[in-house]
PDB file of C-alpha atoms in Angstrom:
ATOM      1  CA  MET A 186     153.182 148.549  82.521  1.00 94.00           C
ATOM      2  CA  LYS A 187     152.976 151.774  84.524  1.00 97.00           C
ATOM      3  CA  ILE A 188     150.172 153.121  86.174  1.00 98.00           C
ATOM      4  CA  THR A 189     149.938 157.110  86.910  1.00 98.00           C
ATOM      5  CA  CYS A 190     146.713 158.924  88.471  1.00 98.00           C
ATOM      6  CA  PHE A 191     146.314 162.721  88.430  1.00 97.00           C
ATOM      7  CA  CYS A 192     144.850 163.914  91.687  1.00 95.00           C
ATOM      8  CA  ASN A 193     144.376 167.147  93.832  1.00 91.00           C
ATOM      9  CA  LEU A 194     142.303 167.992  96.772  1.00 87.00           C
ATOM     10  CA  LYS A 195     141.741 171.358  95.237  1.00 82.00           C
ATOM     11  CA  GLY A 196     139.713 171.602  91.812  1.00 81.00           C
ATOM     12  CA  GLY A 197     140.443 173.826  88.903  1.00 79.00           C
ATOM     13  CA  VAL A 198     143.952 173.389  88.972  1.00 83.00           C
ATOM     14  CA  GLY A 199     144.386 171.525  85.198  1.00 87.00           C
ATOM     15  CA  LYS A 200     144.427 168.171  86.548  1.00 93.00           C
ATOM     16  CA  SER A 201     142.072 166.988  83.471  1.00 94.00           C
ATOM     17  CA  THR A 202     143.416 168.818  81.067  1.00 94.00           C
ATOM     18  CA  LEU A 203     147.011 167.640  81.903  1.00 95.00           C
ATOM     19  CA  ALA A 204     145.825 163.937  82.108  1.00 97.00           C
ATOM     20  CA  TYR A 205     144.048 164.296  78.625  1.00 97.00           C
ATOM     21  CA  ASN A 206     147.142 165.960  76.810  1.00 97.00           C
ATOM     22  CA  PHE A 207     149.588 163.624  78.412  1.00 97.00           C
ATOM     23  CA  SER A 208     147.582 160.498  77.530  1.00 98.00           C
ATOM     24  CA  GLU A 209     147.299 161.796  73.954  1.00 98.00           C
ATOM     25  CA  TRP A 210     150.882 162.483  73.737  1.00 97.00           C
ATOM     26  CA  LEU A 211     152.007 159.149  74.866  1.00 98.00           C
ATOM     27  CA  ALA A 212     149.920 157.393  72.249  1.00 98.00           C
ATOM     28  CA  ALA A 213     151.120 159.826  69.627  1.00 97.00           C
ATOM     29  CA  ASN A 214     154.927 159.010  70.750  1.00 96.00           C
ATOM     30  CA  GLY A 215     153.866 155.149  70.321  1.00 96.00           C
ATOM     31  CA  ARG A 216     152.972 153.773  73.800  1.00 97.00           C
ATOM     32  CA  LYS A 217     149.528 152.187  74.246  1.00 98.00           C
ATOM     33  CA  VAL A 218     147.290 153.971  76.858  1.00 98.00           C
ATOM     34  CA  LEU A 219     144.467 153.103  78.648  1.00 98.00           C
ATOM     35  CA  LEU A 220     142.815 156.446  80.063  1.00 98.00           C
ATOM     36  CA  ILE A 221     140.042 156.216  82.689  1.00 98.00           C
ATOM     37  CA  ASP A 222     137.859 158.692  84.146  1.00 98.00           C
ATOM     38  CA  PHE A 223     137.423 158.254  87.709  1.00 97.00           C
ATOM     39  CA  ASP A 224     135.894 162.178  88.070  1.00 96.00           C
ATOM     40  CA  HIS A 225     132.241 161.873  88.358  1.00 94.00           C
ATOM     41  CA  GLN A 226     132.210 165.267  86.688  1.00 94.00           C
ATOM     42  CA  CYS A 227     133.301 163.623  83.620  1.00 94.00           C
ATOM     43  CA  SER A 228     135.175 166.158  82.004  1.00 93.00           C
ATOM     44  CA  LEU A 229     137.364 163.527  79.840  1.00 96.00           C
ATOM     45  CA  SER A 230     134.094 161.505  79.100  1.00 96.00           C
ATOM     46  CA  GLN A 231     132.413 164.426  77.702  1.00 95.00           C
ATOM     47  CA  THR A 232     135.696 165.788  75.854  1.00 95.00           C
ATOM     48  CA  TYR A 233     135.594 162.448  73.873  1.00 96.00           C
ATOM     49  CA  GLY A 234     131.695 162.614  73.391  1.00 94.00           C
ATOM     50  CA  MET A 235     131.425 159.128  75.568  1.00 91.00           C
ATOM     51  CA  PHE A 236     129.307 160.727  78.448  1.00 89.00           C
ATOM     52  CA  THR A 237     127.408 157.265  79.398  1.00 87.00           C
ATOM     53  CA  ASN A 238     125.870 155.415  82.382  1.00 85.00           C
ATOM     54  CA  ASP A 239     126.367 152.114  80.904  1.00 89.00           C
ATOM     55  CA  ALA A 240     129.748 149.816  81.481  1.00 94.00           C
ATOM     56  CA  THR A 241     131.523 152.717  82.893  1.00 96.00           C
ATOM     57  CA  ALA A 242     134.203 153.157  85.397  1.00 96.00           C
ATOM     58  CA  TYR A 243     131.148 152.908  88.171  1.00 96.00           C
ATOM     59  CA  ASN A 244     131.036 149.307  87.078  1.00 95.00           C
ATOM     60  CA  ILE A 245     134.429 148.462  88.123  1.00 96.00           C
ATOM     61  CA  PHE A 246     133.151 148.758  91.855  1.00 94.00           C
ATOM     62  CA  SER A 247     130.336 146.662  91.514  1.00 85.00           C
ATOM     63  CA  SER A 248     130.727 142.808  91.459  1.00 74.00           C
ATOM     64  CA  ASN A 249     130.207 140.962  88.094  1.00 73.00           C
ATOM     65  CA  GLU A 250     129.470 144.113  86.131  1.00 83.00           C
ATOM     66  CA  ILE A 251     130.498 145.038  82.490  1.00 92.00           C
ATOM     67  CA  VAL A 252     133.019 147.621  82.088  1.00 95.00           C
ATOM     68  CA  GLN A 253     133.602 148.471  78.408  1.00 95.00           C
ATOM     69  CA  ILE A 254     136.943 149.949  77.191  1.00 96.00           C
ATOM     70  CA  ARG A 255     136.248 152.059  74.153  1.00 96.00           C
ATOM     71  CA  PRO A 256     138.760 152.800  71.493  1.00 97.00           C
ATOM     72  CA  ILE A 257     139.667 156.299  70.805  1.00 97.00           C
ATOM     73  CA  HIS A 258     141.972 155.890  68.142  1.00 95.00           C
ATOM     74  CA  GLU A 259     145.438 153.982  67.549  1.00 94.00           C
ATOM     75  CA  ASN A 260     147.226 153.481  70.841  1.00 97.00           C
ATOM     76  CA  LEU A 261     144.633 155.026  73.109  1.00 98.00           C
ATOM     77  CA  ASP A 262     141.596 153.367  74.687  1.00 98.00           C
ATOM     78  CA  PHE A 263     139.101 154.840  77.267  1.00 98.00           C
ATOM     79  CA  ILE A 264     136.688 153.845  80.209  1.00 98.00           C
ATOM     80  CA  SER A 265     134.035 156.656  80.722  1.00 97.00           C
ATOM     81  CA  GLY A 266     133.237 158.087  83.864  1.00 96.00           C
ATOM     82  CA  SER A 267     129.920 158.284  85.226  1.00 95.00           C
ATOM     83  CA  PRO A 268     127.829 160.731  87.795  1.00 94.00           C
ATOM     84  CA  LEU A 269     127.086 157.595  89.524  1.00 92.00           C
ATOM     85  CA  LEU A 270     130.638 157.248  90.951  1.00 94.00           C
ATOM     86  CA  ASP A 271     129.586 160.245  93.372  1.00 92.00           C
ATOM     87  CA  GLN A 272     127.258 157.604  94.964  1.00 92.00           C
ATOM     88  CA  LEU A 273     130.038 155.004  95.633  1.00 93.00           C
ATOM     89  CA  GLU A 274     130.983 156.626  99.066  1.00 90.00           C
ATOM     90  CA  ASN A 275     127.729 155.818 100.671  1.00 91.00           C
ATOM     91  CA  GLU A 276     127.247 152.423  98.576  1.00 93.00           C
ATOM     92  CA  LEU A 277     130.518 151.118  99.588  1.00 92.00           C
ATOM     93  CA  VAL A 278     130.551 152.485 103.271  1.00 89.00           C
ATOM     94  CA  ASN A 279     130.256 148.881 104.988  1.00 87.00           C
ATOM     95  CA  ARG A 280     132.103 147.171 101.973  1.00 90.00           C
ATOM     96  CA  MET A 281     134.831 145.236 103.181  1.00 87.00           C
ATOM     97  CA  ASN A 282     138.499 146.136 101.624  1.00 89.00           C
ATOM     98  CA  LYS A 283     136.735 148.856  99.631  1.00 95.00           C
ATOM     99  CA  GLU A 284     139.870 150.571  98.576  1.00 96.00           C
ATOM    100  CA  LEU A 285     141.080 147.374  97.016  1.00 95.00           C
ATOM    101  CA  LEU A 286     138.161 146.920  94.666  1.00 96.00           C
ATOM    102  CA  PHE A 287     140.050 148.792  91.415  1.00 97.00           C
ATOM    103  CA  LEU A 288     143.081 146.272  92.388  1.00 96.00           C
ATOM    104  CA  ILE A 289     140.847 143.328  92.551  1.00 95.00           C
ATOM    105  CA  TRP A 290     139.335 144.508  89.013  1.00 96.00           C
ATOM    106  CA  LEU A 291     142.718 144.943  87.391  1.00 97.00           C
ATOM    107  CA  GLN A 292     143.922 141.419  88.691  1.00 96.00           C
ATOM    108  CA  ASP A 293     140.699 139.620  87.323  1.00 94.00           C
ATOM    109  CA  ASN A 294     141.549 141.520  83.966  1.00 95.00           C
ATOM    110  CA  ARG A 295     145.345 140.951  84.028  1.00 94.00           C
ATOM    111  CA  GLU A 296     145.455 139.540  80.358  1.00 94.00           C
ATOM    112  CA  MET A 297     143.785 142.399  78.997  1.00 93.00           C
ATOM    113  CA  ILE A 298     145.653 145.300  80.899  1.00 95.00           C
ATOM    114  CA  GLU A 299     149.001 144.205  80.438  1.00 95.00           C
ATOM    115  CA  THR A 300     148.846 144.842  76.934  1.00 97.00           C
ATOM    116  CA  TYR A 301     148.974 148.489  77.737  1.00 98.00           C
ATOM    117  CA  ASP A 302     152.200 150.534  78.498  1.00 98.00           C
ATOM    118  CA  HIS A 303     150.562 152.779  80.774  1.00 98.00           C
ATOM    119  CA  ILE A 304     147.091 153.402  82.702  1.00 98.00           C
ATOM    120  CA  ILE A 305     146.478 157.005  83.338  1.00 98.00           C
ATOM    121  CA  ILE A 306     143.643 157.839  85.445  1.00 98.00           C
ATOM    122  CA  ASP A 307     141.829 161.201  86.385  1.00 97.00           C
ATOM    123  CA  CYS A 308     140.623 161.514  89.615  1.00 97.00           C
ATOM    124  CA  HIS A 309     137.849 163.958  91.178  1.00 95.00           C
ATOM    125  CA  PRO A 310     139.468 166.556  93.633  1.00 93.00           C
ATOM    126  CA  ASP A 311     138.940 164.620  96.839  1.00 93.00           C
ATOM    127  CA  PHE A 312     140.518 161.919  98.893  1.00 95.00           C
ATOM    128  CA  LEU A 313     137.571 159.538  99.181  1.00 95.00           C
ATOM    129  CA  THR A 314     137.002 155.917  97.992  1.00 96.00           C
ATOM    130  CA  VAL A 315     137.454 156.136  94.516  1.00 97.00           C
ATOM    131  CA  THR A 316     140.283 158.274  94.410  1.00 97.00           C
ATOM    132  CA  LYS A 317     141.845 156.063  97.207  1.00 97.00           C
ATOM    133  CA  ASN A 318     141.528 153.049  94.875  1.00 97.00           C
ATOM    134  CA  ALA A 319     143.223 154.989  92.344  1.00 98.00           C
ATOM    135  CA  ILE A 320     146.205 155.862  94.285  1.00 98.00           C
ATOM    136  CA  LEU A 321     146.830 152.268  95.779  1.00 98.00           C
ATOM    137  CA  VAL A 322     147.176 150.882  92.377  1.00 98.00           C
ATOM    138  CA  SER A 323     149.389 153.538  90.740  1.00 98.00           C
ATOM    139  CA  ASP A 324     153.291 153.849  90.357  1.00 98.00           C
ATOM    140  CA  PHE A 325     152.907 157.876  90.628  1.00 97.00           C
ATOM    141  CA  VAL A 326     150.515 160.409  91.721  1.00 97.00           C
ATOM    142  CA  ILE A 327     150.597 163.400  89.797  1.00 96.00           C
ATOM    143  CA  CYS A 328     149.741 166.585  91.426  1.00 94.00           C
ATOM    144  CA  PRO A 329     149.197 169.927  89.627  1.00 92.00           C
ATOM    145  CA  ILE A 330     149.391 172.839  91.790  1.00 88.00           C
ATOM    146  CA  GLU A 331     149.006 176.501  91.095  1.00 82.00           C
ATOM    147  CA  PRO A 332     150.155 179.977  92.112  1.00 76.00           C
ATOM    148  CA  SER A 333     147.083 181.018  94.020  1.00 68.00           C
ATOM    149  CA  LYS A 334     146.397 181.730  97.560  1.00 64.00           C
ATOM    150  CA  TYR A 335     145.816 178.056  98.489  1.00 69.00           C
ATOM    151  CA  GLY A 336     147.783 176.573  95.577  1.00 69.00           C
ATOM    152  CA  TYR A 337     150.856 175.571  97.226  1.00 69.00           C
ATOM    153  CA  LEU A 338     148.861 174.923 100.524  1.00 78.00           C
ATOM    154  CA  SER A 339     147.329 172.253  98.638  1.00 82.00           C
ATOM    155  CA  LYS A 340     150.564 170.498  98.074  1.00 87.00           C
ATOM    156  CA  GLU A 341     151.014 169.914 101.942  1.00 88.00           C
ATOM    157  CA  LEU A 342     147.336 168.904 102.671  1.00 91.00           C
ATOM    158  CA  PHE A 343     147.547 166.288  99.809  1.00 94.00           C
ATOM    159  CA  LEU A 344     150.567 164.936 101.384  1.00 94.00           C
ATOM    160  CA  ASN A 345     149.440 164.634 104.526  1.00 95.00           C
ATOM    161  CA  ARG A 346     146.169 162.794 103.372  1.00 96.00           C
ATOM    162  CA  PHE A 347     148.581 160.531 101.427  1.00 97.00           C
ATOM    163  CA  GLU A 348     150.964 159.635 103.969  1.00 96.00           C
ATOM    164  CA  VAL A 349     148.017 158.787 106.552  1.00 96.00           C
ATOM    165  CA  PHE A 350     146.553 156.659 103.749  1.00 97.00           C
ATOM    166  CA  GLN A 351     149.911 155.047 103.296  1.00 97.00           C
ATOM    167  CA  ALA A 352     149.977 154.126 107.034  1.00 96.00           C
ATOM    168  CA  GLU A 353     146.721 152.780 107.116  1.00 95.00           C
ATOM    169  CA  ALA A 354     146.458 150.731 104.064  1.00 95.00           C
ATOM    170  CA  VAL A 355     148.565 147.811 104.934  1.00 94.00           C
ATOM    171  CA  ASP A 356     148.696 144.136 104.668  1.00 91.00           C
ATOM    172  CA  VAL A 357     147.802 142.709 107.973  1.00 88.00           C
ATOM    173  CA  ARG A 358     150.093 139.531 107.372  1.00 92.00           C
ATOM    174  CA  THR A 359     153.114 141.638 106.399  1.00 94.00           C
ATOM    175  CA  ARG A 360     152.622 144.613 107.672  1.00 92.00           C
ATOM    176  CA  GLU A 361     153.818 146.245 104.554  1.00 95.00           C
ATOM    177  CA  THR A 362     151.786 149.181 102.606  1.00 97.00           C
ATOM    178  CA  PHE A 363     149.850 148.637  99.626  1.00 96.00           C
ATOM    179  CA  VAL A 364     150.394 152.297  98.815  1.00 97.00           C
ATOM    180  CA  THR A 365     153.655 152.232  96.916  1.00 97.00           C
ATOM    181  CA  ALA A 366     153.080 155.243  94.697  1.00 97.00           C
ATOM    182  CA  LYS A 367     155.595 158.305  94.502  1.00 96.00           C
ATOM    183  CA  PRO A 368     154.037 161.770  94.610  1.00 95.00           C
ATOM    184  CA  LEU A 369     155.045 164.029  91.879  1.00 94.00           C
ATOM    185  CA  PHE A 370     154.038 167.839  91.756  1.00 93.00           C
ATOM    186  CA  ILE A 371     153.706 170.077  88.862  1.00 92.00           C
ATOM    187  CA  GLY A 372     153.522 173.806  88.748  1.00 84.00           C
ATOM    188  CA  ASN A 373     150.713 174.587  86.433  1.00 82.00           C
ATOM    189  CA  ARG A 374     149.227 177.736  84.881  1.00 77.00           C
ATOM    190  CA  ILE A 375     152.469 179.907  85.797  1.00 74.00           C
ATOM    191  CA  ARG A 376     152.372 183.388  84.698  1.00 73.00           C
ATOM    192  CA  HIS A 377     155.608 185.111  84.956  1.00 69.00           C
ATOM    193  CA  ASN A 378     154.197 188.668  84.883  1.00 67.00           C
ATOM    194  CA  THR A 379     152.301 188.224  88.096  1.00 66.00           C
ATOM    195  CA  LYS A 380     153.620 188.648  91.400  1.00 67.00           C
ATOM    196  CA  SER A 381     151.875 185.528  92.628  1.00 65.00           C
ATOM    197  CA  SER A 382     153.319 183.428  90.194  1.00 65.00           C
ATOM    198  CA  ARG A 383     156.966 185.124  90.563  1.00 68.00           C
ATOM    199  CA  GLU A 384     156.673 184.321  94.731  1.00 68.00           C
ATOM    200  CA  PHE A 385     155.383 180.629  93.839  1.00 68.00           C
ATOM    201  CA  SER A 386     157.851 180.021  91.213  1.00 67.00           C
ATOM    202  CA  GLU A 387     160.701 181.135  93.838  1.00 67.00           C
ATOM    203  CA  ALA A 388     159.029 178.848  96.341  1.00 67.00           C
ATOM    204  CA  ILE A 389     158.850 175.603  94.156  1.00 68.00           C
ATOM    205  CA  GLU A 390     162.143 176.025  92.846  1.00 70.00           C
ATOM    206  CA  LYS A 391     163.362 174.981  96.280  1.00 72.00           C
ATOM    207  CA  ASP A 392     161.291 172.123  96.414  1.00 76.00           C
ATOM    208  CA  ASN A 393     162.519 168.702  94.937  1.00 79.00           C
ATOM    209  CA  GLN A 394     159.103 167.083  94.705  1.00 82.00           C
ATOM    210  CA  VAL A 395     157.925 169.721  92.230  1.00 85.00           C
ATOM    211  CA  ILE A 396     159.315 168.037  88.931  1.00 86.00           C
ATOM    212  CA  THR A 397     158.609 171.004  86.412  1.00 86.00           C
ATOM    213  CA  CYS A 398     156.132 173.784  85.659  1.00 85.00           C
ATOM    214  CA  ILE A 399     153.835 174.398  82.900  1.00 86.00           C
ATOM    215  CA  PRO A 400     153.431 178.157  81.776  1.00 84.00           C
ATOM    216  CA  GLU A 401     149.734 179.545  81.455  1.00 84.00           C
ATOM    217  CA  LYS A 402     148.624 179.203  78.024  1.00 85.00           C
ATOM    218  CA  GLU A 403     144.773 179.596  76.705  1.00 87.00           C
ATOM    219  CA  LEU A 404     145.700 177.130  74.008  1.00 87.00           C
ATOM    220  CA  PHE A 405     146.342 174.497  76.719  1.00 84.00           C
ATOM    221  CA  ASN A 406     143.486 175.175  78.639  1.00 81.00           C
ATOM    222  CA  ARG A 407     140.922 175.229  75.731  1.00 85.00           C
ATOM    223  CA  SER A 408     142.407 171.830  74.651  1.00 91.00           C
ATOM    224  CA  THR A 409     139.812 169.983  76.557  1.00 88.00           C
ATOM    225  CA  LEU A 410     136.688 172.223  75.965  1.00 86.00           C
ATOM    226  CA  ASP A 411     137.792 171.880  71.932  1.00 89.00           C
ATOM    227  CA  SER A 412     138.479 168.351  72.175  1.00 92.00           C
ATOM    228  CA  VAL A 413     141.669 168.962  70.277  1.00 94.00           C
ATOM    229  CA  PRO A 414     144.840 167.643  72.061  1.00 96.00           C
ATOM    230  CA  ILE A 415     147.985 169.541  72.048  1.00 95.00           C
ATOM    231  CA  VAL A 416     150.125 166.822  70.377  1.00 95.00           C
ATOM    232  CA  GLN A 417     147.495 167.412  67.377  1.00 94.00           C
ATOM    233  CA  MET A 418     148.160 171.224  67.216  1.00 94.00           C
ATOM    234  CA  MET A 419     151.765 170.334  66.814  1.00 93.00           C
ATOM    235  CA  THR A 420     151.122 169.067  63.312  1.00 92.00           C
ATOM    236  CA  ASP A 421     148.875 171.681  62.413  1.00 91.00           C
ATOM    237  CA  ASP A 422     150.222 174.552  60.332  1.00 90.00           C
ATOM    238  CA  ASN A 423     147.553 176.833  61.575  1.00 88.00           C
ATOM    239  CA  TYR A 424     149.105 176.679  65.161  1.00 89.00           C
ATOM    240  CA  GLN A 425     152.887 177.297  63.880  1.00 88.00           C
ATOM    241  CA  SER A 426     153.064 180.556  65.617  1.00 90.00           C
ATOM    242  CA  GLU A 427     153.125 178.223  68.721  1.00 91.00           C
ATOM    243  CA  ASN A 428     156.302 176.532  68.127  1.00 92.00           C
ATOM    244  CA  LYS A 429     158.181 177.583  71.084  1.00 91.00           C
ATOM    245  CA  PHE A 430     155.316 176.451  73.679  1.00 91.00           C
ATOM    246  CA  PHE A 431     154.959 173.374  71.856  1.00 94.00           C
ATOM    247  CA  ILE A 432     158.788 172.696  72.305  1.00 93.00           C
ATOM    248  CA  GLN A 433     158.430 173.682  75.819  1.00 92.00           C
ATOM    249  CA  LEU A 434     155.535 171.226  76.536  1.00 94.00           C
ATOM    250  CA  ASN A 435     157.066 168.367  74.588  1.00 94.00           C
ATOM    251  CA  ASN A 436     160.136 168.926  76.565  1.00 94.00           C
ATOM    252  CA  ILE A 437     158.191 168.744  79.731  1.00 93.00           C
ATOM    253  CA  PHE A 438     156.420 165.618  78.777  1.00 96.00           C
ATOM    254  CA  ASN A 439     159.805 164.083  77.855  1.00 95.00           C
ATOM    255  CA  GLN A 440     161.132 165.107  81.291  1.00 93.00           C
ATOM    256  CA  LEU A 441     157.784 163.583  82.813  1.00 94.00           C
ATOM    257  CA  ILE A 442     158.092 160.019  80.755  1.00 94.00           C
ATOM    258  CA  SER A 443     161.722 159.623  81.946  1.00 94.00           C
ATOM    259  CA  LEU A 444     160.687 159.782  85.656  1.00 92.00           C
ATOM    260  CA  ILE A 445     157.747 157.328  85.284  1.00 94.00           C
ATOM    261  CA  GLU A 446     158.904 154.860  82.875  1.00 90.00           C
TER     262      GLU A 446
END
């Protein structure tokens, strides 16, 4: 089983859209996936029509609380987010080992968790306690970056925070870090007809931490708003004019899966 979280300090970079479409693509390609909404904006929960405050991801951080895993369709299950996740920073301020609470929950539910091939986690754009919990249990952290004034800068800011957390989250007995995730960066919403995108593309071509680029495509951006994943559009005759993009995205996701499996 592999755990991958989608994070960025900057909002609006397409993080939730990528987590949604990658999870759906994995499920359609035979992997059993658990998708978890750790973003208190609850974008994915609303996409799936599962916006609720009952038995959500918030309850992972509360002792002896029920967390409901909701089936979406074959190979894909979901844990809803909650606006209450925003309160956890204050609620957990004096809690010992607060960055380990998700790890503890996974261990307590190991028998059920191990039935999944992948756990995908969508995080809020911050580096607070809930996000740290997700990073600490992950094998990979995928961070989308976009061609804007602060897009590439957000990569360095994220790496700085990640490295500090990695240095601080250590086992006191062994002095080894709990944080073993590998950060991977994806250039997202790339337009080849703008100066900023061209300059951005030139910069990331020299950066071996940026594994791939996804072009700007309204079809991709609307997938979460319309609750229709790209992998479903691929089989719909109404979208056959988009075959070139579908082939490109399929190749990108195949490249990504080759890195994380």
